[in-house]
Steps between C-alpha positions, in 0.01 A plus 500: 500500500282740283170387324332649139251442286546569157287594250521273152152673373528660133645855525707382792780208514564294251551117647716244273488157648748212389571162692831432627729182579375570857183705551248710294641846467338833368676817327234790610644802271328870586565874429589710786517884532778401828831381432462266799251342576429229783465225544805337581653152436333239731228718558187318519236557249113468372447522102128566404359594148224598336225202425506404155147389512382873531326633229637855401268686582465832793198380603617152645675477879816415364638210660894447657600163478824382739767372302821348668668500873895541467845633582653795314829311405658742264486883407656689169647823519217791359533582179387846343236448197515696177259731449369293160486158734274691766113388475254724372396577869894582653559711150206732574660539898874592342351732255255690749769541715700658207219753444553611886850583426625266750771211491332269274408176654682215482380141539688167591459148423504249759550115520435263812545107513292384737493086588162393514382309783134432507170647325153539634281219532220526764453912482619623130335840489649831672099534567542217722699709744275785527437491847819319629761722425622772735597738207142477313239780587348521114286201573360574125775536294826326748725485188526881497693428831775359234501716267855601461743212341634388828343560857640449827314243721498431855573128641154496623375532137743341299480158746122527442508476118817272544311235661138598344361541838145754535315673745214301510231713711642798350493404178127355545400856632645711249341297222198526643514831566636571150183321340264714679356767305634890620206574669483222697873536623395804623186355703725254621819719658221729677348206658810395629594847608171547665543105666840552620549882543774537328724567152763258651404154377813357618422497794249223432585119356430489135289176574297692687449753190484238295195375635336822514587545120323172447221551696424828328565334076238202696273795584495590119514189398139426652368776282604323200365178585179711533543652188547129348208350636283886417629437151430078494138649595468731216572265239310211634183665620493828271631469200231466310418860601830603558861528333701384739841627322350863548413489866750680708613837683477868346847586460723847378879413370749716438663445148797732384481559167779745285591642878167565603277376736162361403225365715348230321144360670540075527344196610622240684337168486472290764562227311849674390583525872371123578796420244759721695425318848509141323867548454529591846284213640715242347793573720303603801551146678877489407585873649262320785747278536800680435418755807437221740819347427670791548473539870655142485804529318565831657638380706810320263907603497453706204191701597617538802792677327250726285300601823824626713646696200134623421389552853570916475268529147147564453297267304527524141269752431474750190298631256405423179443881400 
């Protein structure tokens, strides 16, 4: 039995659902520079898409959304495009390779029928699996991972998303970790290097790591209650002689502007910070929570699963740069 995801995002495959006498099915038509292609009929497979709630825009995290479960039932024969049907983007590949005086490309179309048997309910996002699937190492960007039109997955991965199942203290840590600012991360892994003497970190229990990590955002977390209460002071003892809005830290940013850098002298308010933490406050009881609860479901069938197949990684650790 083989396993594939396939790609149903814009630029990629093309998917064409219809209901049947019997079952939902879905036509998923995409342009190939191979002849053949896998997968295979009654390979299993994992459709995902881009969200249509994105807004089109670079500067948003754009967001995967996981489509259908199902069976490849059916496969067409390839069938060579005209030049004049190619898209904009394939045309520019065929005539580039003309220019190098080389075989001109030549691109197929491809058609798979695949019987739908489930969506995703509980865990929708490819985001959600961040930190539970074997094959994921971009922890900031896991769609690049499935790039191409159709990847190969392992059973480990493709029964993961197949029943929705996550890495719970994993998938705590890395977003955790993730919301930490660089410099912090950086603080952080030394401690740890300098507490356990070592690069390794799988050779210590992620629970473990995980309560370091929490004990060190707690650790800044107490400076921004201070800051809250400094800046509850300052506008209920002081203002009268005192803006509060303009009370902060001396600060020098960086701002690129027409590819060069300028330093630009700023100000940031303590009040402006105050706001930052509140956000953070709010959900400081549930990750609480969360954490302790952790060490007791740990413990379950299907973490127990994660922590043998993840028992040879290191936490999931990288940086923001």
């Amino acid at each position: 039995m083989s396993y594939y995801m396939i790609n149903c995002s814009p630029n990629h495959g093309r998917l064409e659902t219809s209901e049947s006498a019997i079952s939902q099915q879905g036509k998923i038509k995409f342009v190939s520079k191979n002849e053949q292609i896998r997968p295979e009929i009654n390979s299993q497979v994992i459709l995902f898409d881009r969200s249509a709630e994105d807004p089109e825009s670079h500067h948003v995290k754009e967001k995967y959304k996981l489509k259908h479960k199902g069976t490849v039932t059916d496969k067409s024969e390839a069938k060579v495009i005209p030049f004049e049907r190619l898209s904009h983007q394939h045309q520019i590949a065929y005539k580039r390779s003309r220019e190098r005086d080389v075989k001109p490309i030549e691109f197929f179309q491809h058609e798979l029928l695949v019987d739908f048997e489930g969506t995703f309910v509980r865990n929708q996002l490819l985001d959600d699996f961040t930190f539970s699937l074997m094959s994921i190492y971009n922890y900031y960007e896991p769609h690049r991972h499935f790039s191409r039109n159709i990847t190969e997955l392992t059973k480990f991965d493709y029964d993961t998303l197949y029943e929705e199942n996550v890495f719970a203290s994993r998938t705590t840590f890395g977003r955790l970790f993730q919301g930490l600012p660089t410099e912090n991360q950086i603080d952080f892994v030394q401690m740890m290097i300098a507490e356990y003497r070592t690069t390794n970190f799988s050779e210590i229990s992620l629970l473990e790591g995980l309560s370091h990590l929490w004990e060190y955002i707690n650790s800044i977390l107490q400076l921004g209650h201070y800051l809250k209460y400094t800046n509850e002071m300052l506008r209920d003892d002081f203002s009268e002689i005192l803006d509060p809005e303009k009370i902060g830290f001396a600060s020098t940013k960086k701002v690129i502007e027409k590819s060069k850098e300028i330093i630009v002298e700023g100000n940031d308010s303590i009040q402006e910070q105050v706001e930052l933490f509140e956000d953070v406050f709010s959900k400081e009881k549930s990750i609480s929570r969360t954490i302790k609860h952790l060490s007791q479901v740990n413990d379950s069938e299907s973490q127990i699963r994660f922590v043998k197949q993840f028992k040879s990684k290191s936490w999931p650790l990288k940086f923001n740069l």
